[in-house]
């Protein structure tokens, strides 16, 4: 299960509503309201914390040139890390690429046919694994894919020895047969035979001790569909340490339901905090007390969906606009506009109860999550333009009104 941070970056930590980023008390004893500019600064800080809390999921990918390593990684994680990230040579024959958003790192090696012997690669990996085993979790290797092209129709002793060597290093290994053709839902019989043969070797592999059959790129000429990707992602979650699951969820682009599940937990935690704030009903004039918790929630939702940190500034501006309406103070806007979307939220002369505070926070969280989900459906260029436009506020308001 994906973990939900409860320490410094969570709503109840120092950056929550009772910490240094909460509204100051004015001379009248009321909570000082927050302007759009103040909110932007608060969002900058909370987004930085939320992205840092995710860490990085590190995947090792091995296989001969032509096995489809880049295609498979791109199909599940949305982009070729080698093309978009920062790369470095870790040891002889092994390279590490970290995607520019920081959520995903890929270890890969030169194809075996280039002359880099398997034992040399294993020796280099031994150095990497040993040196990082006692380090931070986001510097360790969390899973290994070993790719076999189905059309090779063979799995040699040297390949089996390499897989055993990976397992001996303590790496959870998933064997993946790639580029598998199907017809009318039936896997090519030679690919099934290859999978059966590998299974019979009793290798120390995961995913039920059987290779995962995949095709990451559809072929319109042969009508070969994409398949097996969800099974591979599920197998990767099965072996990933719990501490790396949040980064894996942010990094992957295949399973939106897992992202939604993580976001639901974030919203529920923020609702609990808001209800606690409203346990003693809050006068409308002190509605700003709820805002820092909502800022933290929105920041963590943005991170959980895997929105890239390079857009932090645009996200900060967008977040501040949805909480202020772009023309007023956050607390005042919550009372005059946002509360009208909450049943029982606007009662003349009333205060904000725990129920209303929780309902308002949930409504804001769900509306923002829909904004993020919409943004993820856009091509990269359009997504950049979306975050810098008034369409963010319009989309947020329309989602809020549907509740």
Short mmCIF file of C-alpha atoms in Angstrom, two decimals:
data_model
loop_
_atom_site.label_atom_id
_atom_site.label_comp_id
_atom_site.label_asym_id
_atom_site.label_seq_id
_atom_site.Cartn_x
_atom_site.Cartn_y
_atom_site.Cartn_z
CA UNK A 1 0.00 0.00 0.00
CA UNK A 2 1.25 3.48 -0.80
CA UNK A 3 2.35 5.32 2.30
CA UNK A 4 1.02 8.76 3.22
CA UNK A 5 3.63 11.06 4.77
CA UNK A 6 2.74 12.12 8.26
CA UNK A 7 5.96 13.88 9.18
CA UNK A 8 7.21 17.35 8.30
CA UNK A 9 5.55 17.41 4.87
CA UNK A 10 2.14 16.19 6.01
CA UNK A 11 -0.75 18.38 7.05
CA UNK A 12 -0.10 17.76 10.73
CA UNK A 13 3.62 18.57 10.65
CA UNK A 14 5.40 21.91 11.05
CA UNK A 15 4.17 23.09 7.67
CA UNK A 16 0.53 22.47 8.59
CA UNK A 17 -1.97 24.96 9.90
CA UNK A 18 -0.48 25.18 13.38
CA UNK A 19 3.13 25.63 12.25
CA UNK A 20 5.13 28.62 11.05
CA UNK A 21 3.30 28.79 7.72
CA UNK A 22 -0.14 29.18 9.33
CA UNK A 23 -1.79 32.58 9.41
CA UNK A 24 -0.53 35.00 12.03
CA UNK A 25 -2.96 36.43 14.55
CA UNK A 26 -3.85 40.06 13.98
CA UNK A 27 -4.00 42.67 16.73
CA UNK A 28 -7.74 41.99 17.02
CA UNK A 29 -7.11 38.33 17.84
CA UNK A 30 -8.45 37.21 14.48
CA UNK A 31 -6.47 35.09 12.03
CA UNK A 32 -4.71 37.35 9.53
CA UNK A 33 -5.99 36.66 6.01
CA UNK A 34 -3.70 35.57 3.19
CA UNK A 35 -3.29 37.45 -0.07
CA UNK A 36 -2.57 35.84 -3.42
CA UNK A 37 1.10 36.84 -3.14
CA UNK A 38 1.39 35.34 0.34
CA UNK A 39 -0.28 32.17 -0.89
CA UNK A 40 2.16 31.87 -3.80
CA UNK A 41 5.04 31.90 -1.33
CA UNK A 42 3.31 29.31 0.83
CA UNK A 43 2.63 27.12 -2.21
CA UNK A 44 6.28 27.35 -3.28
CA UNK A 45 7.37 26.03 0.09
CA UNK A 46 4.74 23.29 0.32
CA UNK A 47 5.28 22.09 -3.25
CA UNK A 48 9.00 21.78 -2.60
CA UNK A 49 8.28 19.70 0.50
CA UNK A 50 5.70 17.53 -1.27
CA UNK A 51 7.96 16.72 -4.21
CA UNK A 52 10.92 15.99 -1.91
CA UNK A 53 8.80 13.65 0.21
CA UNK A 54 8.13 11.38 -2.79
CA UNK A 55 11.76 10.39 -3.21
CA UNK A 56 12.77 8.40 -6.29
CA UNK A 57 11.89 4.93 -7.61
CA UNK A 58 14.96 3.25 -9.11
CA UNK A 59 14.55 0.51 -11.70
CA UNK A 60 17.30 -1.57 -13.29
CA UNK A 61 16.56 -2.68 -16.86
CA UNK A 62 18.66 -5.30 -18.66
CA UNK A 63 18.47 -6.98 -22.03
CA UNK A 64 20.12 -7.12 -25.42
CA UNK A 65 19.92 -4.21 -27.83
CA UNK A 66 16.65 -4.55 -29.69
CA UNK A 67 14.79 -6.10 -26.77
CA UNK A 68 12.72 -2.92 -26.46
CA UNK A 69 14.00 -1.45 -23.21
CA UNK A 70 13.28 2.19 -24.10
CA UNK A 71 9.90 1.34 -25.62
CA UNK A 72 8.79 -0.54 -22.53
CA UNK A 73 9.96 2.13 -20.11
CA UNK A 74 8.27 4.81 -22.21
CA UNK A 75 5.01 2.86 -22.33
CA UNK A 76 4.74 2.66 -18.53
CA UNK A 77 6.48 5.84 -17.42
CA UNK A 78 5.53 8.16 -20.25
CA UNK A 79 8.89 9.17 -21.62
CA UNK A 80 12.33 7.88 -22.47
CA UNK A 81 14.37 8.65 -19.36
CA UNK A 82 17.63 8.52 -21.31
CA UNK A 83 16.36 11.35 -23.54
CA UNK A 84 14.77 13.54 -20.86
CA UNK A 85 16.83 12.99 -17.73
CA UNK A 86 20.34 13.45 -16.42
CA UNK A 87 22.66 10.53 -17.09
CA UNK A 88 25.90 9.40 -15.56
CA UNK A 89 28.20 6.41 -15.78
CA UNK A 90 27.97 4.61 -12.44
CA UNK A 91 30.53 1.90 -13.11
CA UNK A 92 31.94 0.11 -16.14
CA UNK A 93 29.08 -0.93 -18.44
CA UNK A 94 26.33 0.56 -16.23
CA UNK A 95 24.65 3.93 -16.61
CA UNK A 96 22.15 5.70 -14.41
CA UNK A 97 19.55 8.12 -15.78
CA UNK A 98 17.32 10.14 -13.48
CA UNK A 99 14.22 11.62 -15.04
CA UNK A 100 14.10 15.38 -14.88
CA UNK A 101 11.12 15.32 -12.50
CA UNK A 102 13.22 13.33 -10.00
CA UNK A 103 10.61 10.59 -9.39
CA UNK A 104 12.23 7.89 -11.55
CA UNK A 105 15.76 6.61 -12.00
CA UNK A 106 16.82 3.94 -14.50
CA UNK A 107 19.94 1.78 -14.35
CA UNK A 108 20.80 0.18 -17.67
CA UNK A 109 23.73 -1.56 -19.28
CA UNK A 110 25.28 -1.95 -22.67
CA UNK A 111 23.68 -4.70 -24.71
CA UNK A 112 25.26 -8.08 -24.06
CA UNK A 113 26.19 -8.43 -27.70
CA UNK A 114 28.48 -5.37 -27.49
CA UNK A 115 31.11 -7.31 -25.56
CA UNK A 116 30.25 -6.31 -22.02
CA UNK A 117 30.26 -9.69 -20.31
CA UNK A 118 27.50 -10.50 -17.88
CA UNK A 119 29.93 -11.16 -15.06
CA UNK A 120 31.50 -7.73 -15.57
CA UNK A 121 28.11 -6.07 -15.33
CA UNK A 122 27.26 -8.09 -12.23
CA UNK A 123 30.52 -7.04 -10.64
CA UNK A 124 29.71 -3.40 -11.28
CA UNK A 125 26.21 -3.90 -9.92
CA UNK A 126 27.62 -5.54 -6.82
CA UNK A 127 29.60 -2.38 -6.14
CA UNK A 128 26.52 -0.20 -6.66
CA UNK A 129 24.20 -2.34 -4.53
CA UNK A 130 26.71 -2.78 -1.72
CA UNK A 131 27.64 0.90 -1.53
CA UNK A 132 24.02 2.09 -1.50
CA UNK A 133 22.36 -0.59 0.58
CA UNK A 134 22.89 1.37 3.80
CA UNK A 135 22.10 4.71 2.19
CA UNK A 136 18.79 6.51 1.72
CA UNK A 137 16.02 4.39 0.20
CA UNK A 138 15.76 6.64 -2.85
CA UNK A 139 19.35 5.80 -3.80
CA UNK A 140 18.85 2.04 -3.78
CA UNK A 141 17.72 -0.20 -6.65
CA UNK A 142 14.14 -1.24 -5.98
CA UNK A 143 13.40 -3.67 -8.83
CA UNK A 144 15.05 -5.22 -11.89
CA UNK A 145 13.51 -6.10 -15.25
CA UNK A 146 15.32 -8.62 -17.43
CA UNK A 147 14.01 -8.37 -21.01
CA UNK A 148 13.98 -11.20 -23.53
CA UNK A 149 12.81 -10.60 -27.10
CA UNK A 150 10.24 -13.27 -28.01
CA UNK A 151 11.55 -13.60 -31.58
CA UNK A 152 14.93 -14.81 -30.27
CA UNK A 153 13.04 -17.99 -29.35
CA UNK A 154 15.78 -19.04 -26.97
CA UNK A 155 17.02 -18.38 -23.48
CA UNK A 156 20.66 -19.29 -23.06
CA UNK A 157 22.55 -20.59 -20.04
CA UNK A 158 24.43 -17.28 -19.77
CA UNK A 159 21.12 -15.41 -19.49
CA UNK A 160 19.88 -17.74 -16.76
CA UNK A 161 23.17 -17.28 -14.90
CA UNK A 162 22.80 -13.50 -15.17
CA UNK A 163 19.28 -13.60 -13.72
CA UNK A 164 20.51 -15.75 -10.84
CA UNK A 165 23.34 -13.28 -10.30
CA UNK A 166 20.89 -10.39 -10.04
CA UNK A 167 18.88 -12.31 -7.46
CA UNK A 168 22.05 -13.15 -5.52
CA UNK A 169 22.60 -9.40 -5.18
CA UNK A 170 19.26 -9.18 -3.40
CA UNK A 171 17.45 -7.56 -6.34
CA UNK A 172 13.85 -8.61 -7.02
CA UNK A 173 13.95 -9.76 -10.67
CA UNK A 174 11.06 -9.79 -13.12
CA UNK A 175 11.70 -11.55 -16.45
CA UNK A 176 9.82 -9.84 -19.27
CA UNK A 177 9.28 -11.31 -22.72
CA UNK A 178 8.86 -8.40 -25.12
CA UNK A 179 7.35 -7.63 -28.53
CA UNK A 180 5.02 -10.62 -28.26
CA UNK A 181 2.49 -10.81 -31.13
CA UNK A 182 -1.10 -11.89 -30.63
CA UNK A 183 -3.97 -12.75 -32.94
CA UNK A 184 -7.59 -12.75 -31.85
CA UNK A 185 -6.45 -12.53 -28.25
CA UNK A 186 -4.14 -15.55 -28.53
CA UNK A 187 -0.45 -15.19 -27.75
CA UNK A 188 1.92 -16.53 -30.39
CA UNK A 189 2.58 -20.18 -29.44
CA UNK A 190 6.35 -19.76 -29.70
CA UNK A 191 6.23 -16.99 -27.08
CA UNK A 192 4.19 -19.24 -24.78
CA UNK A 193 6.72 -22.04 -25.29
CA UNK A 194 9.57 -19.68 -24.42
CA UNK A 195 7.77 -18.56 -21.25
CA UNK A 196 7.14 -22.19 -20.28
CA UNK A 197 10.78 -23.05 -20.84
CA UNK A 198 12.01 -20.16 -18.64
CA UNK A 199 9.49 -21.07 -15.95
CA UNK A 200 10.80 -24.62 -15.97
CA UNK A 201 14.30 -23.43 -15.13
CA UNK A 202 13.06 -22.56 -11.63
CA UNK A 203 14.86 -19.22 -11.64
CA UNK A 204 14.61 -16.92 -8.59
CA UNK A 205 12.23 -14.51 -10.32
CA UNK A 206 9.12 -12.71 -9.15
CA UNK A 207 5.65 -12.27 -10.68
CA UNK A 208 4.68 -15.83 -9.79
CA UNK A 209 8.01 -17.27 -10.95
CA UNK A 210 6.83 -16.89 -14.56
CA UNK A 211 7.90 -14.33 -17.17
CA UNK A 212 5.51 -11.49 -17.97
CA UNK A 213 4.56 -11.46 -21.65
CA UNK A 214 4.22 -7.97 -23.15
CA UNK A 215 3.90 -5.93 -26.28
CA UNK A 216 4.54 -2.24 -25.60
CA UNK A 217 3.95 -0.91 -29.10
CA UNK A 218 0.88 -1.62 -31.20
CA UNK A 219 1.27 -2.43 -34.89
CA UNK A 220 -1.50 -1.18 -37.17
CA UNK A 221 -0.23 -3.30 -40.08
CA UNK A 222 -0.47 -6.61 -38.21
CA UNK A 223 -3.17 -5.41 -35.79
CA UNK A 224 -0.92 -6.51 -32.91
CA UNK A 225 -2.31 -4.79 -29.78
CA UNK A 226 -0.49 -3.45 -26.75
CA UNK A 227 -0.85 -5.84 -23.84
CA UNK A 228 0.78 -7.06 -20.63
CA UNK A 229 1.81 -3.60 -19.38
CA UNK A 230 -0.59 -3.53 -16.43
CA UNK A 231 0.56 -7.01 -15.38
CA UNK A 232 4.17 -5.83 -15.49
CA UNK A 233 3.37 -2.70 -13.47
CA UNK A 234 1.45 -4.77 -10.92
CA UNK A 235 4.42 -7.13 -10.60
CA UNK A 236 6.71 -4.13 -10.08
CA UNK A 237 4.49 -2.81 -7.29
CA UNK A 238 4.55 -6.26 -5.71
CA UNK A 239 8.33 -6.18 -5.33
CA UNK A 240 8.85 -2.45 -4.67
CA UNK A 241 9.54 -1.50 -1.04
CA UNK A 242 6.73 0.43 0.59
CA UNK A 243 8.96 3.48 1.01
CA UNK A 244 9.40 3.71 -2.79
CA UNK A 245 5.73 3.24 -3.74
CA UNK A 246 4.82 6.92 -3.58
CA UNK A 247 7.55 7.75 -6.11
CA UNK A 248 6.52 4.82 -8.33
CA UNK A 249 2.91 6.00 -8.25
CA UNK A 250 3.92 9.53 -9.21
CA UNK A 251 6.30 8.31 -11.95
CA UNK A 252 4.07 5.79 -13.74
CA UNK A 253 1.60 7.01 -16.36
CA UNK A 254 -0.30 3.78 -16.90
CA UNK A 255 -2.52 3.26 -13.85
CA UNK A 256 -4.58 6.34 -13.00
CA UNK A 257 -6.54 4.41 -10.36
CA UNK A 258 -3.41 4.02 -8.24
CA UNK A 259 -2.82 7.75 -8.43
CA UNK A 260 -6.44 8.39 -7.44
CA UNK A 261 -6.10 6.04 -4.47
CA UNK A 262 -3.04 7.91 -3.22
CA UNK A 263 -4.81 11.23 -3.68
CA UNK A 264 -7.90 10.00 -1.84
CA UNK A 265 -5.72 9.22 1.19
CA UNK A 266 -4.21 12.71 1.03
CA UNK A 267 -7.65 14.34 0.88
CA UNK A 268 -8.96 12.22 3.76
CA UNK A 269 -6.00 13.21 5.93
CA UNK A 270 -6.53 16.89 5.12
CA UNK A 271 -10.26 16.57 5.94
CA UNK A 272 -9.35 15.13 9.33
CA UNK A 273 -7.07 18.09 10.01
CA UNK A 274 -9.73 20.59 8.86
CA UNK A 275 -12.36 18.96 11.05
CA UNK A 276 -10.00 19.30 13.99
CA UNK A 277 -9.54 22.99 13.27
CA UNK A 278 -13.32 23.43 13.16
CA UNK A 279 -13.97 21.37 16.30
CA UNK A 280 -14.56 24.70 18.01
CA UNK A 281 -16.62 26.51 15.35
CA UNK A 282 -14.59 29.13 13.47
CA UNK A 283 -16.08 32.60 12.93
CA UNK A 284 -16.27 33.46 9.24
CA UNK A 285 -13.70 36.19 9.92
CA UNK A 286 -11.20 33.47 10.85
CA UNK A 287 -11.76 31.29 7.79
CA UNK A 288 -8.09 31.84 6.87
CA UNK A 289 -7.22 29.25 9.51
CA UNK A 290 -8.29 26.57 7.02
CA UNK A 291 -6.16 27.81 4.13
CA UNK A 292 -2.65 26.49 5.02
CA UNK A 293 -4.04 22.97 5.37
CA UNK A 294 -5.64 23.31 1.93
CA UNK A 295 -2.37 24.59 0.46
CA UNK A 296 -0.55 21.54 1.84
CA UNK A 297 -3.27 19.26 0.48
CA UNK A 298 -3.20 20.78 -3.00
CA UNK A 299 0.60 20.58 -3.07
CA UNK A 300 0.62 16.92 -2.07
CA UNK A 301 -2.10 16.10 -4.62
CA UNK A 302 -0.05 17.76 -7.35
CA UNK A 303 2.99 15.70 -6.39
CA UNK A 304 1.04 12.44 -6.13
CA UNK A 305 -0.20 12.82 -9.70
CA UNK A 306 3.40 13.23 -10.82
CA UNK A 307 3.15 16.80 -12.04
CA UNK A 308 6.77 17.80 -12.67
CA UNK A 309 8.57 20.01 -10.14
CA UNK A 310 9.78 22.28 -12.94
CA UNK A 311 6.20 23.56 -13.08
CA UNK A 312 6.22 24.45 -9.38
CA UNK A 313 6.04 28.16 -10.07
CA UNK A 314 3.06 27.78 -12.41
CA UNK A 315 1.41 25.42 -9.92
CA UNK A 316 1.97 27.91 -7.10
CA UNK A 317 0.32 30.69 -9.08
CA UNK A 318 -2.55 28.41 -10.14
CA UNK A 319 -3.09 27.16 -6.59
CA UNK A 320 -3.15 30.66 -5.17
CA UNK A 321 -5.65 31.74 -7.82
CA UNK A 322 -8.11 28.94 -7.06
CA UNK A 323 -8.02 29.75 -3.34
CA UNK A 324 -8.36 33.52 -3.73
CA UNK A 325 -10.35 33.87 -6.93
CA UNK A 326 -7.55 36.12 -8.13
CA UNK A 327 -9.07 39.22 -6.61
CA UNK A 328 -9.42 38.89 -2.86
CA UNK A 329 -8.02 37.32 0.28
CA UNK A 330 -8.12 33.56 0.74
CA UNK A 331 -10.21 33.49 3.91
CA UNK A 332 -12.69 36.02 2.57
CA UNK A 333 -12.97 34.13 -0.72
CA UNK A 334 -13.61 30.87 1.14
CA UNK A 335 -16.57 32.47 2.94
CA UNK A 336 -18.03 34.43 0.01
CA UNK A 337 -17.51 31.89 -2.78
CA UNK A 338 -16.18 28.44 -1.88
CA UNK A 339 -18.54 27.78 1.03
CA UNK A 340 -21.60 28.12 -1.21
CA UNK A 341 -20.65 24.80 -2.79
CA UNK A 342 -20.83 23.04 0.59
CA UNK A 343 -24.23 21.98 1.98
CA UNK A 344 -24.91 24.05 5.08
CA UNK A 345 -21.81 26.14 4.46
CA UNK A 346 -23.44 29.55 4.15
CA UNK A 347 -25.69 30.41 7.05
CA UNK A 348 -26.06 34.05 7.92
CA UNK A 349 -24.32 34.94 11.15
CA UNK A 350 -23.03 31.41 11.56
CA UNK A 351 -19.57 29.96 12.04
CA UNK A 352 -17.70 27.23 10.24
CA UNK A 353 -18.26 23.94 12.05
CA UNK A 354 -16.08 20.84 11.93
CA UNK A 355 -18.46 19.28 9.41
CA UNK A 356 -18.43 22.31 7.13
CA UNK A 357 -14.64 22.72 7.44
CA UNK A 358 -14.14 19.08 6.49
CA UNK A 359 -16.66 19.25 3.65
CA UNK A 360 -15.10 22.41 2.23
CA UNK A 361 -11.63 20.87 2.33
CA UNK A 362 -12.87 17.69 0.65
CA UNK A 363 -14.59 19.71 -2.07
CA UNK A 364 -11.43 21.71 -2.75
CA UNK A 365 -9.31 18.55 -2.81
CA UNK A 366 -11.58 16.69 -5.21
CA UNK A 367 -11.95 19.69 -7.52
CA UNK A 368 -8.16 20.14 -7.66
CA UNK A 369 -7.63 16.44 -8.30
CA UNK A 370 -9.91 16.68 -11.33
CA UNK A 371 -7.84 19.61 -12.60
CA UNK A 372 -4.69 17.51 -12.30
CA UNK A 373 -6.29 14.52 -14.03
CA UNK A 374 -7.38 16.73 -16.90
CA UNK A 375 -3.88 18.20 -17.23
CA UNK A 376 -2.36 14.72 -17.49
CA UNK A 377 -4.50 14.01 -20.56
CA UNK A 378 -2.91 16.92 -22.44
CA UNK A 379 0.21 16.68 -24.64
CA UNK A 380 3.30 18.22 -22.97
CA UNK A 381 3.10 21.52 -24.86
CA UNK A 382 -0.60 22.00 -24.15
CA UNK A 383 -0.07 21.05 -20.52
CA UNK A 384 2.53 23.80 -20.14
CA UNK A 385 0.10 26.31 -21.65
CA UNK A 386 -2.77 25.09 -19.46
CA UNK A 387 -0.95 25.70 -16.17
CA UNK A 388 -0.13 29.22 -17.25
CA UNK A 389 -3.67 30.14 -18.26
CA UNK A 390 -6.95 31.13 -16.66
CA UNK A 391 -8.32 27.75 -17.76
CA UNK A 392 -7.01 26.27 -14.48
CA UNK A 393 -9.34 28.42 -12.37
CA UNK A 394 -12.23 27.83 -14.78
CA UNK A 395 -11.71 24.07 -14.64
CA UNK A 396 -11.46 24.16 -10.84
CA UNK A 397 -14.66 26.16 -10.47
CA UNK A 398 -16.60 23.92 -12.85
CA UNK A 399 -15.45 20.84 -10.95
CA UNK A 400 -16.40 22.45 -7.64
CA UNK A 401 -19.85 23.34 -8.98
CA UNK A 402 -20.52 19.72 -9.99
CA UNK A 403 -20.28 18.53 -6.42
#
